[in-house]
Coordinates of C-alpha atoms and ligand atoms in Angstrom, one line a residue:
M1482 CA 147.4 63.9 94.0
G1483 CA 147.5 63.8 97.7
T1484 CA 145.9 61.4 100.8
A1485 CA 141.8 61.1 100.8
V1486 CA 139.8 59.8 103.4
V1487 CA 136.4 58.6 102.2
T1488 CA 133.7 57.2 105.1
G1489 CA 131.5 54.4 103.3
S1490 CA 133.8 53.8 100.9
A1491 CA 133.0 49.9 100.3
S1492 CA 129.6 50.6 98.4
G1493 CA 127.6 53.1 96.6
I1494 CA 128.2 56.8 96.3
G1495 CA 131.5 56.2 98.7
A1496 CA 132.7 53.5 96.3
A1497 CA 132.6 55.5 93.0
V1498 CA 134.1 58.2 95.3
R1499 CA 136.9 56.5 95.4
K1500 CA 137.3 55.0 92.0
H1501 CA 137.1 58.8 90.7
L1502 CA 139.9 60.0 93.9
E1503 CA 142.0 57.3 93.0
G1504 CA 141.5 57.6 89.0
A1505 CA 143.4 61.0 90.1
G1506 CA 146.0 59.9 91.6
D1507 CA 144.9 60.1 95.2
R1508 CA 146.0 57.6 97.9
V1509 CA 142.8 56.7 99.3
V1510 CA 141.9 55.2 103.2
G1511 CA 138.4 53.9 103.1
V1512 CA 136.4 53.6 106.3
D1513 CA 133.0 51.7 106.5
L1514 CA 132.0 48.3 108.4
H1515 CA 133.7 46.0 105.7
H1516 CA 136.1 45.7 102.8
A1517 CA 138.1 49.3 103.9
E1518 CA 141.5 50.1 104.8
V1519 CA 139.6 51.2 108.3
E1520 CA 137.2 49.2 109.5
A1521 CA 134.9 50.8 112.2
D1522 CA 131.1 50.8 113.0
L1523 CA 130.3 54.6 112.9
S1524 CA 127.3 53.8 114.6
R1525 CA 128.6 53.9 118.6
P1526 CA 131.3 56.1 120.0
E1527 CA 134.2 53.2 120.3
G1528 CA 133.6 52.8 116.6
R1529 CA 134.3 56.3 116.0
R1530 CA 137.3 56.7 118.4
A1531 CA 138.7 53.9 116.5
A1532 CA 138.1 55.3 113.3
V1533 CA 140.0 58.3 114.0
Q1534 CA 143.0 56.4 115.5
G1535 CA 142.8 54.2 112.4
I1536 CA 142.9 56.6 110.1
R1537 CA 145.6 58.7 111.9
G1538 CA 147.3 55.7 111.8
E1539 CA 146.8 55.2 108.1
T1540 CA 147.8 58.8 107.1
A1541 CA 150.3 59.4 109.5
G1542 CA 148.3 62.3 110.8
A1543 CA 148.3 64.4 107.5
I1544 CA 145.0 64.2 105.2
D1545 CA 144.3 66.4 102.2
R1546 CA 140.6 65.9 101.3
L1547 CA 137.9 64.1 103.9
V1548 CA 134.4 62.8 102.1
L1549 CA 132.0 62.0 104.6
C1550 CA 129.9 59.4 103.0
A1551 CA 128.6 56.3 105.5
G1552 CA 125.0 56.7 106.1
L1553 CA 122.0 54.4 106.2
G1554 CA 118.6 54.9 104.3
A1555 CA 115.2 55.6 105.9
H1556 CA 114.1 52.2 105.4
V1557 CA 116.1 50.7 108.0
D1558 CA 114.7 49.2 110.9
D1559 CA 117.2 50.6 113.8
L1560 CA 115.9 53.9 113.9
E1561 CA 118.2 55.0 116.7
A1562 CA 121.4 53.9 114.1
I1563 CA 120.3 56.4 111.7
V1564 CA 120.8 58.8 113.5
S1565 CA 124.0 57.8 114.9
V1566 CA 125.8 57.0 111.5
N1567 CA 124.2 59.6 109.7
Y1568 CA 125.0 62.4 112.2
F1569 CA 127.7 61.9 114.4
G1570 CA 129.5 59.2 112.2
A1571 CA 130.1 62.3 110.0
V1572 CA 130.9 65.0 112.4
T1573 CA 132.8 63.1 115.2
L1574 CA 135.3 62.4 112.0
L1575 CA 134.9 66.2 110.6
D1576 CA 136.4 67.3 114.1
G1577 CA 138.6 64.8 114.6
L1578 CA 140.3 64.9 112.1
R1579 CA 140.0 68.6 111.6
D1580 CA 144.1 68.6 112.8
A1581 CA 145.1 66.7 110.3
M1582 CA 144.1 68.4 107.0
A1583 CA 144.7 71.9 108.8
G1584 CA 147.0 74.4 106.9
R1585 CA 147.3 71.7 104.2
P1586 CA 147.6 73.0 100.9
G1587 CA 144.0 72.6 99.2
A1588 CA 142.7 70.5 101.9
S1589 CA 139.2 70.1 101.6
V1590 CA 136.0 67.9 102.9
V1591 CA 132.7 67.0 101.6
A1592 CA 129.8 66.6 103.4
V1593 CA 126.7 64.1 102.0
C1594 CA 124.0 65.1 103.4
S1595 CA 120.5 64.5 101.2
N1596 CA 117.8 66.9 99.1
S1597 CA 115.8 64.9 102.2
A1598 CA 116.9 67.4 104.6
Q1599 CA 114.2 70.1 103.6
M1600 CA 111.7 67.6 103.1
G1601 CA 110.1 67.4 106.9
P1602 CA 109.4 70.0 109.9
F1603 CA 113.3 70.0 110.4
E1604 CA 113.8 73.6 111.3
E1605 CA 113.6 73.2 114.9
H1606 CA 112.4 70.2 115.6
P1607 CA 113.9 68.5 118.4
L1608 CA 116.0 65.9 117.3
V1609 CA 117.9 68.2 115.0
E1610 CA 118.4 70.6 118.6
A1611 CA 119.7 67.2 120.0
L1612 CA 122.1 66.5 117.5
L1613 CA 122.8 70.1 117.1
D1614 CA 123.8 70.0 120.5
G1615 CA 126.1 66.7 120.5
D1616 CA 123.4 64.9 122.5
E1617 CA 123.5 61.3 121.4
A1618 CA 121.4 59.5 123.6
A1619 CA 118.7 62.3 123.7
A1620 CA 118.8 62.2 119.6
R1621 CA 118.6 58.4 119.8
T1622 CA 116.0 58.5 122.3
I1623 CA 113.3 61.1 119.7
A1624 CA 114.6 58.7 116.9
A1625 CA 113.2 56.0 118.4
E1626 CA 109.6 56.9 118.6
E1627 CA 109.8 58.7 115.8
N1628 CA 109.9 56.9 112.1
G1629 CA 112.4 56.8 109.3
F1630 CA 111.7 59.8 107.6
I1631 CA 112.3 61.9 111.0
A1632 CA 115.3 60.2 111.4
Y1633 CA 116.7 60.4 108.3
G1634 CA 115.6 63.6 107.3
G1635 CA 116.5 65.0 111.0
S1636 CA 120.0 63.8 111.1
K1637 CA 120.6 64.9 107.4
H1638 CA 119.3 69.1 108.3
A1639 CA 121.4 68.5 111.3
L1640 CA 124.6 67.7 109.1
S1641 CA 123.9 70.3 107.0
R1642 CA 123.8 73.0 109.5
A1643 CA 126.6 71.5 111.0
V1644 CA 128.6 71.9 108.1
R1645 CA 127.6 75.5 107.4
R1646 CA 127.8 76.1 111.8
R1647 CA 131.8 74.9 110.9
A1648 CA 132.6 77.6 108.1
A1649 CA 134.1 79.8 110.3
E1650 CA 136.6 77.7 112.2
F1651 CA 137.6 75.7 109.4
G1652 CA 137.9 78.5 107.3
E1653 CA 140.6 80.2 109.4
A1654 CA 142.2 76.5 109.7
G1655 CA 142.9 76.8 105.9
I1656 CA 140.6 74.0 104.8
R1657 CA 137.1 74.0 102.5
L1658 CA 134.0 72.3 103.8
N1659 CA 131.1 72.2 101.7
G1660 CA 127.6 69.8 101.7
I1661 CA 126.2 67.9 99.1
A1662 CA 122.5 67.3 99.0
P1663 CA 121.9 64.2 96.7
G1664 CA 118.6 63.3 95.2
P1665 CA 117.5 59.6 94.3
T1666 CA 120.7 58.0 93.4
Q1667 CA 121.0 54.6 92.3
T1668 CA 122.4 52.8 95.2
P1669 CA 122.5 49.5 97.2
L1670 CA 120.3 52.0 99.7
M1671 CA 118.3 52.7 97.3
D1672 CA 117.1 49.2 95.9
G1673 CA 116.8 48.7 100.3
A1674 CA 114.4 51.6 99.9
K1675 CA 112.2 50.6 97.0
A1676 CA 111.9 47.6 98.3
H1677 CA 110.4 48.5 101.5
P1678 CA 106.6 48.3 101.9
I1679 CA 105.9 52.0 102.9
Y1680 CA 108.8 54.0 102.0
G1681 CA 109.5 52.2 98.3
R1682 CA 105.7 53.9 97.8
G1683 CA 107.3 57.2 99.1
V1684 CA 110.4 56.9 96.8
A1685 CA 108.2 55.8 93.9
A1686 CA 106.4 58.9 94.2
L1687 CA 109.2 61.3 94.3
K1688 CA 109.2 63.8 91.0
V1689 CA 112.4 64.1 89.9
P1690 CA 111.9 67.1 87.0
L1691 CA 115.0 65.4 85.2
G1692 CA 113.2 62.1 85.0
R1693 CA 115.7 59.3 86.2
W1694 CA 117.6 59.1 89.2
A1695 CA 121.6 60.2 89.4
Q1696 CA 123.8 57.3 89.0
P1697 CA 126.8 57.0 91.8
E1698 CA 129.8 58.2 89.5
E1699 CA 127.8 61.6 88.7
I1700 CA 127.5 62.0 92.5
A1701 CA 131.2 61.4 92.3
E1702 CA 131.4 63.8 90.0
L1703 CA 130.3 66.8 91.8
I1704 CA 132.3 65.5 94.9
G1705 CA 135.7 65.4 93.0
F1706 CA 135.0 69.2 91.6
L1707 CA 133.9 70.5 95.1
L1708 CA 137.5 68.8 96.9
G1709 CA 139.4 69.8 93.6
D1710 CA 141.2 73.3 92.9
K1711 CA 138.4 74.5 90.1
A1712 CA 136.1 75.3 93.4
A1713 CA 138.4 77.1 95.7
Y1714 CA 135.9 79.6 96.6
M1715 CA 133.2 77.7 97.4
H1716 CA 132.8 77.1 101.2
G1717 CA 130.4 76.5 103.9
S1718 CA 127.6 75.3 100.8
I1719 CA 125.0 72.5 100.6
V1720 CA 125.1 72.0 96.4
Y1721 CA 122.2 70.3 95.6
A1722 CA 122.7 67.2 93.0
D1723 CA 118.7 66.1 92.5
G1724 CA 117.7 66.5 88.9
G1725 CA 115.5 69.3 90.1
N1726 CA 113.1 67.2 92.9
D1727 CA 113.9 70.3 95.4
A1728 CA 113.5 72.9 93.1
A1729 CA 110.1 71.3 92.3
L1730 CA 108.6 70.5 96.0
R1731 CA 110.1 74.3 97.0
P1732 CA 110.6 75.9 93.7
D1733 CA 110.1 79.8 96.1
Q1734 CA 112.5 78.7 98.9
F1735 CA 116.4 78.2 98.1
Ligands
NAI2787 P1 125.3 52.4 100.4 O1 124.2 51.9 101.3 O2 125.5 51.9 99.0 O3 126.7 53.2 101.0 C1 126.5 53.1 102.6 C2 128.0 53.0 102.7 O4 127.9 53.4 104.4 C3 127.8 51.2 103.3 O5 128.9 50.7 102.6 C4 127.5 50.9 104.3 O6 128.3 50.1 105.0 C5 128.5 52.5 105.6 N1 128.1 52.3 106.8 C6 126.6 52.0 106.9 N2 126.7 52.2 108.2 C7 128.1 52.3 108.8 C8 128.8 52.0 110.0 N3 128.0 51.9 111.4 N4 129.7 51.9 110.2 C9 130.7 52.4 109.1 N5 130.0 52.4 108.2 C10 128.8 52.6 107.5 O7 124.2 54.1 100.2 P2 125.0 55.0 99.5 O8 123.5 55.1 98.4 O9 125.8 54.9 98.5 O10 124.5 56.5 100.4 C11 125.8 57.3 100.8 C12 125.7 58.4 101.3 O11 124.7 58.9 100.5 C13 124.6 58.1 102.5 O12 125.0 59.5 103.5 C14 123.5 58.7 102.2 O13 122.7 59.1 103.0 C15 123.7 59.6 101.5 N6 122.5 60.2 99.9 C16 122.1 58.7 99.5 C17 121.1 59.0 98.4 C18 120.6 57.9 97.2 O14 119.4 57.6 96.8 N7 121.2 57.0 97.2 C19 120.0 60.6 98.6 C20 121.0 61.1 99.0 C21 121.9 61.2 100.1

């Protein structure tokens, strides 16, 4: 039992995480555009600043668990917003709230990345480099010239690397930090992708060895596990929960 902060808490996976953590006795401070304790637009620097400030106020600067879940899907028309929310909306809060978690027993963070992070030429992509350099203006310009597939996968690839790059610093501060890479999960985001004339076809073609999509509650279970003491030695990992989708596409890489 403690204080948890969940971004994207109003819908889908974030809403399922909220319910899961409240069921375990946590007080949850939700962060979202609407229907949350802290209402803020994470696509904008001023919204992110307001979010960090609002969270500090709501938690009195003491956070036990942080789940970075707010995100936009590849089908969204505003490609610039995809990279701003998915990358900067996560990393700004991660770094901005680190001191509120440092030294608290069992402090733990999960960033919701995606198995899309390995489904494209992202390793040395200029978008990923701009994101990791913290250059939001350049990242937004590159994203606007690309497509939703690159903007989304690139933002999640960079977020996964941002998690791993911070393992040393967060570990020293006594904060466990992991990412998860979900595959297709039945949420409003995926409803939007399915309905899109182009991305809908891509989503329909996804090969998932388990033969079904995840329910958001299944992803929330994994997040709850990673946040808890039973995962006490897990740190700096990106954990896949995708029904085998990534293994089917990249059987010889892990
Ligand atoms: P969702 O659309 O149901 O929920 C996303 C939440 O983020 C919404 O409540 C939305 O209001 C919030 N959000 C969006 N833009 C925001 C902004 N500018 N400021 C503040 N909040 C904002 O989506 P879902 O599927 O639950 O996704 C949650 C996370 O999981 C996302 O990061 C997504 O990329 C990731 N993910 C989802 C998968 C899926 O198949 N559904 C697969 C892999 C990763």
